[in-house]
Amino acid sequence: MKKVIMMIALLAIPFAIQAQTKFHDVELNEATGPVKSITQAGMMGRGEQVINFTQDGKMQAEGLTGLVYDDNGYLQKAERSVETPQGNMKITTTYKWENGKVKSQTMDFGQGAMTQVFKYDEKGVTTSMSMDMMGQKMETPYTNYKFDDRGNWISRKTSMMGQDMEQTRKIEYYE
C-alpha cells in the first residue's frame, strides 16, 4: 500500500509543479486571487477599460503584444498600439519588480518616456505614484480605499493636477 501511495505522489509532483506555474499580471494590476477580469471606469474623458486574465493569471487586453516574462512569471516588457489623433502610436512598457510588487514602470512613446514609481504601505496597498514625464514630475496620492470581500480595491480617491477624483473598478473572479 505504501508503494502505491508513493507512486501516486511521484506522479502528482509534475502536475503540482505545473499548477503552481503562474503569471503575476493580476498583481501588476493591484489585485490578488483568481481574477477573471477588471473593468475600470473611465477617467478624464477616457472610456471604460477592461482587462481579462486567463486562469493562470496572464493578462489579455486589446492591442497588448510583445509580452516578455522572467522565469518566475513576472512581466518584464509589453507593447501596446494606441490610436491617437496623430495616428497609431506604439508604447513599450518595461517593469521593475520588488517583493512581488511593481516598483516602477517606464513607458517609451518613441518621442519620449514616462516613468511611474509606486509606493506601498505595510499591507501592500498602493499609497502613491510619482510620475516623471520628460523632466516634469508629479506625485499622485491614493486614499479612502474601499475593498471587495476578497480584499481587492474597488474604489479609491486620488488627486491629479489639482483635481480630486474617484477611481472605481469592478472585479470578476473565476469560481
PDB file of C-alpha atoms in Angstrom:
ATOM      1  CA  MET A   1       0.000   0.000   0.000  1.00  0.00           C
ATOM      2  CA  LYS A   2       2.844   2.399   0.839  1.00  0.00           C
ATOM      3  CA  LYS A   3       4.370   1.756  -2.599  1.00  0.00           C
ATOM      4  CA  VAL A   4       1.084   2.607  -4.331  1.00  0.00           C
ATOM      5  CA  ILE A   5       0.757   5.868  -2.381  1.00  0.00           C
ATOM      6  CA  MET A   6       4.400   6.724  -3.109  1.00  0.00           C
ATOM      7  CA  MET A   7       3.880   6.078  -6.856  1.00  0.00           C
ATOM      8  CA  ILE A   8       0.775   8.290  -6.900  1.00  0.00           C
ATOM      9  CA  ALA A   9       2.688  11.030  -5.075  1.00  0.00           C
ATOM     10  CA  LEU A  10       5.592  10.832  -7.531  1.00  0.00           C
ATOM     11  CA  LEU A  11       3.210  11.011 -10.491  1.00  0.00           C
ATOM     12  CA  ALA A  12       1.427  14.000  -8.967  1.00  0.00           C
ATOM     13  CA  ILE A  13       4.589  16.100  -8.490  1.00  0.00           C
ATOM     14  CA  PRO A  14       4.887  17.235 -12.143  1.00  0.00           C
ATOM     15  CA  PHE A  15       1.207  18.245 -12.147  1.00  0.00           C
ATOM     16  CA  ALA A  16       1.572  20.126  -8.865  1.00  0.00           C
ATOM     17  CA  ILE A  17       4.596  21.984 -10.207  1.00  0.00           C
ATOM     18  CA  GLN A  18       2.688  22.817 -13.382  1.00  0.00           C
ATOM     19  CA  ALA A  19      -0.327  24.023 -11.382  1.00  0.00           C
ATOM     20  CA  GLN A  20       1.951  26.334  -9.380  1.00  0.00           C
ATOM     21  CA  THR A  21       3.270  27.959 -12.564  1.00  0.00           C
ATOM     22  CA  LYS A  22       1.621  31.334 -12.601  1.00  0.00           C
ATOM     23  CA  PHE A  23       1.833  34.709 -14.218  1.00  0.00           C
ATOM     24  CA  HIS A  24       1.804  37.756 -11.974  1.00  0.00           C
ATOM     25  CA  ASP A  25      -0.239  40.019 -14.262  1.00  0.00           C
ATOM     26  CA  VAL A  26      -3.062  40.131 -11.696  1.00  0.00           C
ATOM     27  CA  GLU A  27      -0.616  41.601  -9.146  1.00  0.00           C
ATOM     28  CA  LEU A  28       0.585  44.049 -11.815  1.00  0.00           C
ATOM     29  CA  ASN A  29      -2.990  45.368 -11.804  1.00  0.00           C
ATOM     30  CA  GLU A  30      -3.080  45.742  -7.994  1.00  0.00           C
ATOM     31  CA  ALA A  31      -5.193  42.663  -7.324  1.00  0.00           C
ATOM     32  CA  THR A  32      -4.807  39.132  -5.975  1.00  0.00           C
ATOM     33  CA  GLY A  33      -6.669  35.860  -6.314  1.00  0.00           C
ATOM     34  CA  PRO A  34      -8.425  34.122  -9.213  1.00  0.00           C
ATOM     35  CA  VAL A  35      -9.295  37.316 -11.103  1.00  0.00           C
ATOM     36  CA  LYS A  36     -11.153  36.810 -14.386  1.00  0.00           C
ATOM     37  CA  SER A  37     -11.476  40.483 -15.353  1.00  0.00           C
ATOM     38  CA  ILE A  38     -11.044  44.022 -14.083  1.00  0.00           C
ATOM     39  CA  THR A  39     -13.270  46.736 -15.502  1.00  0.00           C
ATOM     40  CA  GLN A  40     -12.089  50.203 -14.577  1.00  0.00           C
ATOM     41  CA  ALA A  41     -14.393  53.174 -15.007  1.00  0.00           C
ATOM     42  CA  GLY A  42     -13.192  55.793 -17.461  1.00  0.00           C
ATOM     43  CA  MET A  43     -11.345  58.830 -16.159  1.00  0.00           C
ATOM     44  CA  MET A  44     -10.615  62.197 -17.737  1.00  0.00           C
ATOM     45  CA  GLY A  45     -12.722  61.522 -20.821  1.00  0.00           C
ATOM     46  CA  ARG A  46     -11.413  58.005 -21.409  1.00  0.00           C
ATOM     47  CA  GLY A  47     -13.789  55.145 -21.904  1.00  0.00           C
ATOM     48  CA  GLU A  48     -14.102  52.110 -19.693  1.00  0.00           C
ATOM     49  CA  GLN A  49     -11.033  49.841 -19.677  1.00  0.00           C
ATOM     50  CA  VAL A  50     -11.420  46.050 -19.457  1.00  0.00           C
ATOM     51  CA  ILE A  51      -8.533  43.690 -18.738  1.00  0.00           C
ATOM     52  CA  ASN A  52      -9.151  39.941 -18.889  1.00  0.00           C
ATOM     53  CA  PHE A  53      -6.995  37.252 -17.307  1.00  0.00           C
ATOM     54  CA  THR A  54      -6.516  33.567 -18.029  1.00  0.00           C
ATOM     55  CA  GLN A  55      -6.975  31.155 -15.114  1.00  0.00           C
ATOM     56  CA  ASP A  56      -3.204  31.076 -14.600  1.00  0.00           C
ATOM     57  CA  GLY A  57      -3.094  34.876 -14.242  1.00  0.00           C
ATOM     58  CA  LYS A  58      -1.929  36.004 -17.693  1.00  0.00           C
ATOM     59  CA  MET A  59      -3.278  39.364 -18.870  1.00  0.00           C
ATOM     60  CA  GLN A  60      -5.252  39.622 -22.110  1.00  0.00           C
ATOM     61  CA  ALA A  61      -6.062  43.133 -23.311  1.00  0.00           C
ATOM     62  CA  GLU A  62      -6.810  44.515 -26.743  1.00  0.00           C
ATOM     63  CA  GLY A  63      -3.694  45.746 -28.538  1.00  0.00           C
ATOM     64  CA  LEU A  64      -1.307  44.187 -25.986  1.00  0.00           C
ATOM     65  CA  THR A  65       1.590  42.353 -27.698  1.00  0.00           C
ATOM     66  CA  GLY A  66       5.251  41.536 -27.232  1.00  0.00           C
ATOM     67  CA  LEU A  67       4.859  40.238 -23.684  1.00  0.00           C
ATOM     68  CA  VAL A  68       8.182  39.191 -22.124  1.00  0.00           C
ATOM     69  CA  TYR A  69       8.245  37.343 -18.786  1.00  0.00           C
ATOM     70  CA  ASP A  70      11.068  36.302 -16.481  1.00  0.00           C
ATOM     71  CA  ASP A  71      11.432  32.704 -15.266  1.00  0.00           C
ATOM     72  CA  ASN A  72       9.154  33.421 -12.286  1.00  0.00           C
ATOM     73  CA  GLY A  73       6.232  34.676 -14.390  1.00  0.00           C
ATOM     74  CA  TYR A  74       6.752  38.403 -13.759  1.00  0.00           C
ATOM     75  CA  LEU A  75       6.047  40.633 -16.763  1.00  0.00           C
ATOM     76  CA  GLN A  76       9.195  42.479 -17.823  1.00  0.00           C
ATOM     77  CA  LYS A  77       8.062  44.149 -21.042  1.00  0.00           C
ATOM     78  CA  ALA A  78       4.877  44.723 -23.042  1.00  0.00           C
ATOM     79  CA  GLU A  79       3.939  46.602 -26.183  1.00  0.00           C
ATOM     80  CA  ARG A  80       0.647  48.268 -26.970  1.00  0.00           C
ATOM     81  CA  SER A  81      -0.640  50.076 -30.035  1.00  0.00           C
ATOM     82  CA  VAL A  82      -2.772  53.105 -29.248  1.00  0.00           C
ATOM     83  CA  GLU A  83      -4.832  55.087 -31.723  1.00  0.00           C
ATOM     84  CA  THR A  84      -4.247  58.832 -31.359  1.00  0.00           C
ATOM     85  CA  PRO A  85      -5.395  61.837 -33.425  1.00  0.00           C
ATOM     86  CA  GLN A  86      -1.895  61.831 -34.977  1.00  0.00           C
ATOM     87  CA  GLY A  87      -2.171  58.146 -35.933  1.00  0.00           C
ATOM     88  CA  ASN A  88      -1.208  54.811 -34.425  1.00  0.00           C
ATOM     89  CA  MET A  89       1.405  55.026 -31.651  1.00  0.00           C
ATOM     90  CA  LYS A  90       3.393  52.110 -30.215  1.00  0.00           C
ATOM     91  CA  ILE A  91       4.099  52.250 -26.488  1.00  0.00           C
ATOM     92  CA  THR A  92       6.714  49.926 -24.980  1.00  0.00           C
ATOM     93  CA  THR A  93       6.452  49.463 -21.224  1.00  0.00           C
ATOM     94  CA  THR A  94       9.175  47.905 -19.064  1.00  0.00           C
ATOM     95  CA  TYR A  95       8.556  46.843 -15.457  1.00  0.00           C
ATOM     96  CA  LYS A  96      10.759  46.599 -12.369  1.00  0.00           C
ATOM     97  CA  TRP A  97       9.521  44.377  -9.541  1.00  0.00           C
ATOM     98  CA  GLU A  98      10.417  44.302  -5.847  1.00  0.00           C
ATOM     99  CA  ASN A  99       8.966  41.924  -3.241  1.00  0.00           C
ATOM    100  CA  GLY A 100       6.160  40.805  -5.582  1.00  0.00           C
ATOM    101  CA  LYS A 101       5.028  44.365  -6.350  1.00  0.00           C
ATOM    102  CA  VAL A 102       5.714  46.644  -9.299  1.00  0.00           C
ATOM    103  CA  LYS A 103       8.313  49.128  -8.092  1.00  0.00           C
ATOM    104  CA  SER A 104       8.277  51.122 -11.329  1.00  0.00           C
ATOM    105  CA  GLN A 105       7.200  51.064 -14.937  1.00  0.00           C
ATOM    106  CA  THR A 106       8.613  53.063 -17.815  1.00  0.00           C
ATOM    107  CA  MET A 107       6.530  53.761 -20.902  1.00  0.00           C
ATOM    108  CA  ASP A 108       8.506  54.663 -24.027  1.00  0.00           C
ATOM    109  CA  PHE A 109       6.395  56.559 -26.579  1.00  0.00           C
ATOM    110  CA  GLY A 110       9.174  56.749 -29.149  1.00  0.00           C
ATOM    111  CA  GLN A 111       9.455  60.539 -28.814  1.00  0.00           C
ATOM    112  CA  GLY A 112       9.818  60.478 -25.054  1.00  0.00           C
ATOM    113  CA  ALA A 113       9.289  58.366 -21.978  1.00  0.00           C
ATOM    114  CA  MET A 114       7.350  58.462 -18.738  1.00  0.00           C
ATOM    115  CA  THR A 115       8.374  56.639 -15.572  1.00  0.00           C
ATOM    116  CA  GLN A 116       5.971  55.852 -12.742  1.00  0.00           C
ATOM    117  CA  VAL A 117       7.272  54.803  -9.304  1.00  0.00           C
ATOM    118  CA  PHE A 118       4.878  53.194  -6.817  1.00  0.00           C
ATOM    119  CA  LYS A 119       4.919  53.288  -3.014  1.00  0.00           C
ATOM    120  CA  TYR A 120       3.095  50.774  -0.815  1.00  0.00           C
ATOM    121  CA  ASP A 121       2.056  50.540   2.827  1.00  0.00           C
ATOM    122  CA  GLU A 122       2.897  47.598   5.104  1.00  0.00           C
ATOM    123  CA  LYS A 123      -0.167  45.690   3.801  1.00  0.00           C
ATOM    124  CA  GLY A 124       0.919  46.093   0.161  1.00  0.00           C
ATOM    125  CA  VAL A 125      -1.710  48.726  -0.734  1.00  0.00           C
ATOM    126  CA  THR A 126      -0.525  51.454  -3.125  1.00  0.00           C
ATOM    127  CA  THR A 127      -0.224  54.760  -1.259  1.00  0.00           C
ATOM    128  CA  SER A 128       1.118  56.899  -4.092  1.00  0.00           C
ATOM    129  CA  MET A 129       2.524  57.004  -7.570  1.00  0.00           C
ATOM    130  CA  SER A 130       5.122  59.520  -8.658  1.00  0.00           C
ATOM    131  CA  MET A 131       5.467  60.278 -12.326  1.00  0.00           C
ATOM    132  CA  ASP A 132       8.340  61.754 -14.311  1.00  0.00           C
ATOM    133  CA  MET A 133       7.388  62.633 -17.866  1.00  0.00           C
ATOM    134  CA  MET A 134      10.368  64.029 -19.707  1.00  0.00           C
ATOM    135  CA  GLY A 135      11.510  66.017 -16.657  1.00  0.00           C
ATOM    136  CA  GLN A 136       8.078  67.093 -15.410  1.00  0.00           C
ATOM    137  CA  LYS A 137       7.372  65.455 -12.061  1.00  0.00           C
ATOM    138  CA  MET A 138       4.060  64.856 -10.326  1.00  0.00           C
ATOM    139  CA  GLU A 139       3.012  62.948  -7.186  1.00  0.00           C
ATOM    140  CA  THR A 140      -0.371  61.237  -7.071  1.00  0.00           C
ATOM    141  CA  PRO A 141      -1.598  60.024  -3.637  1.00  0.00           C
ATOM    142  CA  TYR A 142      -4.216  57.273  -3.235  1.00  0.00           C
ATOM    143  CA  THR A 143      -6.574  57.390  -0.227  1.00  0.00           C
ATOM    144  CA  ASN A 144     -10.020  56.355   1.036  1.00  0.00           C
ATOM    145  CA  TYR A 145      -9.881  52.820  -0.301  1.00  0.00           C
ATOM    146  CA  LYS A 146     -12.921  50.539  -0.394  1.00  0.00           C
ATOM    147  CA  PHE A 147     -12.308  46.818  -0.821  1.00  0.00           C
ATOM    148  CA  ASP A 148     -14.401  43.881  -2.038  1.00  0.00           C
ATOM    149  CA  ASP A 149     -14.909  40.763   0.079  1.00  0.00           C
ATOM    150  CA  ARG A 150     -11.701  39.245  -1.382  1.00  0.00           C
ATOM    151  CA  GLY A 151      -9.510  42.162  -0.315  1.00  0.00           C
ATOM    152  CA  ASN A 152      -9.064  43.869  -3.705  1.00  0.00           C
ATOM    153  CA  TRP A 153      -9.746  47.575  -4.032  1.00  0.00           C
ATOM    154  CA  ILE A 154     -12.886  48.638  -5.879  1.00  0.00           C
ATOM    155  CA  SER A 155     -12.789  52.357  -5.102  1.00  0.00           C
ATOM    156  CA  ARG A 156     -10.119  54.872  -4.129  1.00  0.00           C
ATOM    157  CA  LYS A 157      -9.640  58.620  -4.178  1.00  0.00           C
ATOM    158  CA  THR A 158      -6.764  60.410  -5.829  1.00  0.00           C
ATOM    159  CA  SER A 159      -5.731  63.906  -6.758  1.00  0.00           C
ATOM    160  CA  MET A 160      -4.132  64.677 -10.085  1.00  0.00           C
ATOM    161  CA  MET A 161      -3.114  68.129 -11.328  1.00  0.00           C
ATOM    162  CA  GLY A 162      -5.146  69.725  -8.521  1.00  0.00           C
ATOM    163  CA  GLN A 163      -8.306  67.801  -9.362  1.00  0.00           C
ATOM    164  CA  ASP A 164      -9.802  65.321  -6.872  1.00  0.00           C
ATOM    165  CA  MET A 165     -11.100  62.120  -8.463  1.00  0.00           C
ATOM    166  CA  GLU A 166     -12.505  58.764  -7.507  1.00  0.00           C
ATOM    167  CA  GLN A 167     -11.282  55.667  -9.306  1.00  0.00           C
ATOM    168  CA  THR A 168     -13.686  52.740  -9.346  1.00  0.00           C
ATOM    169  CA  ARG A 169     -13.444  49.270 -10.761  1.00  0.00           C
ATOM    170  CA  LYS A 170     -15.399  46.037 -10.878  1.00  0.00           C
ATOM    171  CA  ILE A 171     -13.602  42.716 -10.455  1.00  0.00           C
ATOM    172  CA  GLU A 172     -14.972  39.401 -11.716  1.00  0.00           C
ATOM    173  CA  TYR A 173     -13.485  36.193 -10.306  1.00  0.00           C
ATOM    174  CA  TYR A 174     -13.119  32.616 -11.501  1.00  0.00           C
ATOM    175  CA  GLU A 175     -15.238  30.338  -9.321  1.00  0.00           C
TER     176      GLU A 175
END
